Amino acid sequence: MKKYVYCLIFSLFTFLPLSAQLKINFGGDSPLRKLQMAEMAITNFYVDSVNEQKLTEDAIRGMLEKLDPHSTYTDAKETKAMNEPLQGDFEGIGVQFNMIGDTLVVIQPVVNGPSEKVGILAGDRIVTVNDSVIAGVKMPRIDIMKRLRGKKGSKVKLGIMRRGVKGMLTFVVTRAKIPVHTLNAAYMIRPGIGYVRLESFGMKTYDEFMTAVDSLKKKGMKSLILDLQDNGGGYLQSAVQIANEFLHDNDMIVYTEGRRVARQNYKAIGNGRLQNVKVYVLVNEFSASAAEIVTGAIQDNDRGTVIGRRTFGKGLVQRPFDFPDGSMIRLTIAHYYTPSGRCIQKPYKKGDLKDYEMDLENRLKHGELTNPDSIHFSDSLKYYTLHKHRVVYGGGGIMPDYFVPLDTMKFTRFHRQLAAKNIIIDAYLKYADANRKALKAQYKSFDVFNKSYSVPQSLIDTIIAEGKKQKVELKDAAELKASLPYLRTQLKALVARDLWDMNEYFRVWNEQSEIVNKAVDLAVSGSK
């Protein structure tokens, strides 16, 4: 235990700035010594044997649970899994896949990835990995992924079943670095109006974003819809880099400050390539952290228009403290503040994680997601934007300039229950798997697909029949009529994703989004 404590102290020192003072009490009344003695007593004298490693981890988790909702501990495996999506790549075979039943089906190999290079095709079923059967044995998805991933340069033998080919095919794939993209979509949504959707802020998000906007500018983009709906955040630096592209020299982007952390300002440096592009930022109740930093910077500097619903309200700054075994504490050390001085973090009670997790459900019950009149701000939370002195409010999250209510009637009870039981996804996967080759032959481009494809009635009938089997039944003909438009749109978007990518999925799906359409209307009227 003593060696463990010394290792922890060493790790803490390596991550603290020189100006910080680390107070450690090793005296007779030391809390650290008390904790050490308790662990030693349990390990040596408890009636049953104990796992000393787990005991220590439980103690760490217990301490953090009494703090704020975002101070966390992750073991080595959890830390690696958490960091991969943000770091921009992982090492593996390079396929997008879905599980149909208990069989892994390749949706599409990554372009120029290791699987494509050896000839693996969309629709292939991976049934063995290094001669171990993974199909038909109800193996957990995470265990399948562990077998497929591995160090760059290592080889893995895959046994594959392919439609129209007798017997099992064998491929040896050399694993490589596989990029993880945080940009879901980028296209011209209307003449002169570009659209970019970011799902998170990772190490490579800024580069992806700039590549996309440069391409859109060549296509005549004068206004940009930046979609940050459902964006849970990520790296602060990526958010600062993207906000900088819109702002003028010395404009404040965000600042941080904490009890033991001096205020740190992040300002624009005046070299942004989007300073003359009109921007409309889309947010909802799941937009958080880095997404709120970008949104707050654009709103407080009167640089653009924010559309949607009040954001999540995650404005606590975490610093990682690594342990020698690869585990990590992410400890809250400061708050984020928007340029006008608003604290992004919504209120919370220390140690009351349940109340914090119920916040969005409570917002829905109180009508905050469906009616702007249900959102009340006290005058003490009133702030002003920096140039036009418009009123904005603190108290957690970013309130948009244009509120778009959540339409709880849009998806019927029947549609919601079908989705909850995975009936829609399962039916789509089987349909796409059986028809992928024919669909690709028929629709050579997305534009042709988008104009002429319609969801076959047979697929709708299959979904309704499966729903009936699982006791999800229509109430009446009116419910069917109300369900069909959005069910067809969802299925068409899923087929588009299967044949192309997420970009095409959103090109279909966005046409029925009230938030996106509100932004399009504002951008069209603003360009006149």
PDB file of N, CA and C in Angstrom, residues 43-86:
ATOM      1  N   THR A  43      -7.455  -5.883   4.650  1.00  0.00           N
ATOM      2  CA  THR A  43      -6.689  -6.860   3.870  1.00  0.00           C
ATOM      3  C   THR A  43      -6.130  -7.970   4.757  1.00  0.00           C
ATOM      4  N   ASN A  44      -5.691  -7.605   5.950  1.00  0.00           N
ATOM      5  CA  ASN A  44      -4.998  -8.582   6.806  1.00  0.00           C
ATOM      6  C   ASN A  44      -5.899  -9.310   7.790  1.00  0.00           C
ATOM      7  N   PHE A  45      -7.042  -8.712   8.191  1.00  0.00           N
ATOM      8  CA  PHE A  45      -7.812  -9.296   9.292  1.00  0.00           C
ATOM      9  C   PHE A  45      -9.278  -9.586   8.969  1.00  0.00           C
ATOM     10  N   TYR A  46      -9.763  -9.165   7.806  1.00  0.00           N
ATOM     11  CA  TYR A  46     -11.170  -9.423   7.499  1.00  0.00           C
ATOM     12  C   TYR A  46     -11.430 -10.923   7.415  1.00  0.00           C
ATOM     13  N   VAL A  47     -12.647 -11.353   7.798  1.00  0.00           N
ATOM     14  CA  VAL A  47     -12.961 -12.773   7.939  1.00  0.00           C
ATOM     15  C   VAL A  47     -12.806 -13.542   6.623  1.00  0.00           C
ATOM     16  N   ASP A  48     -13.105 -12.907   5.499  1.00  0.00           N
ATOM     17  CA  ASP A  48     -12.954 -13.556   4.197  1.00  0.00           C
ATOM     18  C   ASP A  48     -11.830 -12.888   3.417  1.00  0.00           C
ATOM     19  N   SER A  49     -11.342 -13.595   2.411  1.00  0.00           N
ATOM     20  CA  SER A  49     -10.306 -12.994   1.570  1.00  0.00           C
ATOM     21  C   SER A  49     -10.901 -11.851   0.757  1.00  0.00           C
ATOM     22  N   VAL A  50     -10.100 -10.847   0.470  1.00  0.00           N
ATOM     23  CA  VAL A  50     -10.573  -9.688  -0.287  1.00  0.00           C
ATOM     24  C   VAL A  50      -9.612  -9.424  -1.447  1.00  0.00           C
ATOM     25  N   ASN A  51     -10.150  -8.767  -2.469  1.00  0.00           N
ATOM     26  CA  ASN A  51      -9.347  -8.337  -3.607  1.00  0.00           C
ATOM     27  C   ASN A  51      -8.820  -6.940  -3.272  1.00  0.00           C
ATOM     28  N   GLU A  52      -7.530  -6.861  -2.971  1.00  0.00           N
ATOM     29  CA  GLU A  52      -6.955  -5.599  -2.514  1.00  0.00           C
ATOM     30  C   GLU A  52      -7.073  -4.512  -3.580  1.00  0.00           C
ATOM     31  N   GLN A  53      -6.895  -4.901  -4.851  1.00  0.00           N
ATOM     32  CA  GLN A  53      -6.996  -3.929  -5.934  1.00  0.00           C
ATOM     33  C   GLN A  53      -8.403  -3.345  -6.010  1.00  0.00           C
ATOM     34  N   LYS A  54      -9.416  -4.227  -5.941  1.00  0.00           N
ATOM     35  CA  LYS A  54     -10.805  -3.771  -6.020  1.00  0.00           C
ATOM     36  C   LYS A  54     -11.176  -2.942  -4.797  1.00  0.00           C
ATOM     37  N   LEU A  55     -10.628  -3.332  -3.643  1.00  0.00           N
ATOM     38  CA  LEU A  55     -10.891  -2.590  -2.411  1.00  0.00           C
ATOM     39  C   LEU A  55     -10.424  -1.140  -2.560  1.00  0.00           C
ATOM     40  N   THR A  56      -9.236  -0.977  -3.116  1.00  0.00           N
ATOM     41  CA  THR A  56      -8.684   0.361  -3.325  1.00  0.00           C
ATOM     42  C   THR A  56      -9.509   1.149  -4.327  1.00  0.00           C
ATOM     43  N   GLU A  57      -9.899   0.470  -5.424  1.00  0.00           N
ATOM     44  CA  GLU A  57     -10.703   1.141  -6.446  1.00  0.00           C
ATOM     45  C   GLU A  57     -12.059   1.570  -5.888  1.00  0.00           C
ATOM     46  N   ASP A  58     -12.668   0.719  -5.061  1.00  0.00           N
ATOM     47  CA  ASP A  58     -13.958   1.063  -4.459  1.00  0.00           C
ATOM     48  C   ASP A  58     -13.819   2.273  -3.533  1.00  0.00           C
ATOM     49  N   ALA A  59     -12.688   2.363  -2.841  1.00  0.00           N
ATOM     50  CA  ALA A  59     -12.457   3.503  -1.948  1.00  0.00           C
ATOM     51  C   ALA A  59     -12.346   4.799  -2.765  1.00  0.00           C
ATOM     52  N   ILE A  60     -11.626   4.725  -3.886  1.00  0.00           N
ATOM     53  CA  ILE A  60     -11.478   5.901  -4.754  1.00  0.00           C
ATOM     54  C   ILE A  60     -12.837   6.326  -5.301  1.00  0.00           C
ATOM     55  N   ARG A  61     -13.590   5.351  -5.817  1.00  0.00           N
ATOM     56  CA  ARG A  61     -14.920   5.657  -6.359  1.00  0.00           C
ATOM     57  C   ARG A  61     -15.812   6.266  -5.281  1.00  0.00           C
ATOM     58  N   GLY A  62     -15.723   5.722  -4.074  1.00  0.00           N
ATOM     59  CA  GLY A  62     -16.534   6.225  -2.964  1.00  0.00           C
ATOM     60  C   GLY A  62     -16.235   7.681  -2.651  1.00  0.00           C
ATOM     61  N   MET A  63     -14.960   8.053  -2.678  1.00  0.00           N
ATOM     62  CA  MET A  63     -14.588   9.449  -2.421  1.00  0.00           C
ATOM     63  C   MET A  63     -15.140  10.371  -3.506  1.00  0.00           C
ATOM     64  N   LEU A  64     -14.988   9.935  -4.770  1.00  0.00           N
ATOM     65  CA  LEU A  64     -15.399  10.780  -5.877  1.00  0.00           C
ATOM     66  C   LEU A  64     -16.918  10.931  -5.952  1.00  0.00           C
ATOM     67  N   GLU A  65     -17.656   9.904  -5.528  1.00  0.00           N
ATOM     68  CA  GLU A  65     -19.115   9.963  -5.574  1.00  0.00           C
ATOM     69  C   GLU A  65     -19.676  11.060  -4.676  1.00  0.00           C
ATOM     70  N   LYS A  66     -18.908  11.474  -3.680  1.00  0.00           N
ATOM     71  CA  LYS A  66     -19.368  12.521  -2.765  1.00  0.00           C
ATOM     72  C   LYS A  66     -19.039  13.913  -3.281  1.00  0.00           C
ATOM     73  N   LEU A  67     -18.424  13.984  -4.442  1.00  0.00           N
ATOM     74  CA  LEU A  67     -18.064  15.288  -5.009  1.00  0.00           C
ATOM     75  C   LEU A  67     -19.088  15.676  -6.072  1.00  0.00           C
ATOM     76  N   ASP A  68     -18.642  16.128  -7.220  1.00  0.00           N
ATOM     77  CA  ASP A  68     -19.555  16.560  -8.280  1.00  0.00           C
ATOM     78  C   ASP A  68     -19.853  15.391  -9.221  1.00  0.00           C
ATOM     79  N   PRO A  69     -20.822  15.550 -10.138  1.00  0.00           N
ATOM     80  CA  PRO A  69     -21.213  14.430 -11.006  1.00  0.00           C
ATOM     81  C   PRO A  69     -20.184  14.047 -12.066  1.00  0.00           C
ATOM     82  N   HIS A  70     -19.155  14.861 -12.267  1.00  0.00           N
ATOM     83  CA  HIS A  70     -18.229  14.595 -13.378  1.00  0.00           C
ATOM     84  C   HIS A  70     -16.822  14.210 -12.932  1.00  0.00           C
ATOM     85  N   SER A  71     -16.563  14.150 -11.642  1.00  0.00           N
ATOM     86  CA  SER A  71     -15.289  13.610 -11.154  1.00  0.00           C
ATOM     87  C   SER A  71     -15.428  12.094 -11.106  1.00  0.00           C
ATOM     88  N   THR A  72     -14.580  11.396 -11.865  1.00  0.00           N
ATOM     89  CA  THR A  72     -14.770   9.957 -12.024  1.00  0.00           C
ATOM     90  C   THR A  72     -13.450   9.200 -11.947  1.00  0.00           C
ATOM     91  N   TYR A  73     -13.575   7.900 -11.683  1.00  0.00           N
ATOM     92  CA  TYR A  73     -12.440   6.982 -11.743  1.00  0.00           C
ATOM     93  C   TYR A  73     -12.730   5.940 -12.809  1.00  0.00           C
ATOM     94  N   THR A  74     -11.747   5.616 -13.635  1.00  0.00           N
ATOM     95  CA  THR A  74     -11.880   4.542 -14.613  1.00  0.00           C
ATOM     96  C   THR A  74     -10.684   3.615 -14.503  1.00  0.00           C
ATOM     97  N   ASP A  75     -10.943   2.320 -14.579  1.00  0.00           N
ATOM     98  CA  ASP A  75      -9.820   1.379 -14.554  1.00  0.00           C
ATOM     99  C   ASP A  75      -9.111   1.420 -15.902  1.00  0.00           C
ATOM    100  N   ALA A  76      -8.069   0.619 -16.060  1.00  0.00           N
ATOM    101  CA  ALA A  76      -7.222   0.704 -17.249  1.00  0.00           C
ATOM    102  C   ALA A  76      -8.014   0.437 -18.534  1.00  0.00           C
ATOM    103  N   LYS A  77      -8.870  -0.602 -18.514  1.00  0.00           N
ATOM    104  CA  LYS A  77      -9.658  -0.931 -19.708  1.00  0.00           C
ATOM    105  C   LYS A  77     -10.664   0.168 -20.021  1.00  0.00           C
ATOM    106  N   GLU A  78     -11.339   0.670 -18.985  1.00  0.00           N
ATOM    107  CA  GLU A  78     -12.326   1.733 -19.178  1.00  0.00           C
ATOM    108  C   GLU A  78     -11.665   3.001 -19.711  1.00  0.00           C
ATOM    109  N   THR A  79     -10.473   3.303 -19.200  1.00  0.00           N
ATOM    110  CA  THR A  79      -9.753   4.497 -19.638  1.00  0.00           C
ATOM    111  C   THR A  79      -9.392   4.409 -21.112  1.00  0.00           C
ATOM    112  N   LYS A  80      -8.902   3.238 -21.526  1.00  0.00           N
ATOM    113  CA  LYS A  80      -8.525   3.039 -22.936  1.00  0.00           C
ATOM    114  C   LYS A  80      -9.748   3.171 -23.842  1.00  0.00           C
ATOM    115  N   ALA A  81     -10.863   2.545 -23.446  1.00  0.00           N
ATOM    116  CA  ALA A  81     -12.083   2.594 -24.252  1.00  0.00           C
ATOM    117  C   ALA A  81     -12.647   4.010 -24.320  1.00  0.00           C
ATOM    118  N   MET A  82     -12.525   4.765 -23.230  1.00  0.00           N
ATOM    119  CA  MET A  82     -13.053   6.127 -23.175  1.00  0.00           C
ATOM    120  C   MET A  82     -12.240   7.066 -24.051  1.00  0.00           C
ATOM    121  N   ASN A  83     -10.927   6.851 -24.119  1.00  0.00           N
ATOM    122  CA  ASN A  83     -10.055   7.772 -24.855  1.00  0.00           C
ATOM    123  C   ASN A  83     -10.045   7.528 -26.360  1.00  0.00           C
ATOM    124  N   GLU A  84     -10.321   6.310 -26.793  1.00  0.00           N
ATOM    125  CA  GLU A  84     -10.219   5.976 -28.217  1.00  0.00           C
ATOM    126  C   GLU A  84     -11.051   6.868 -29.138  1.00  0.00           C
ATOM    127  N   PRO A  85     -12.343   7.119 -28.826  1.00  0.00           N
ATOM    128  CA  PRO A  85     -13.133   7.947 -29.746  1.00  0.00           C
ATOM    129  C   PRO A  85     -12.618   9.371 -29.873  1.00  0.00           C
ATOM    130  N   LEU A  86     -11.948   9.882 -28.833  1.00  0.00           N
ATOM    131  CA  LEU A  86     -11.451  11.256 -28.857  1.00  0.00           C
ATOM    132  C   LEU A  86     -10.070  11.354 -29.493  1.00  0.00           C
TER     133      LEU A  86
END
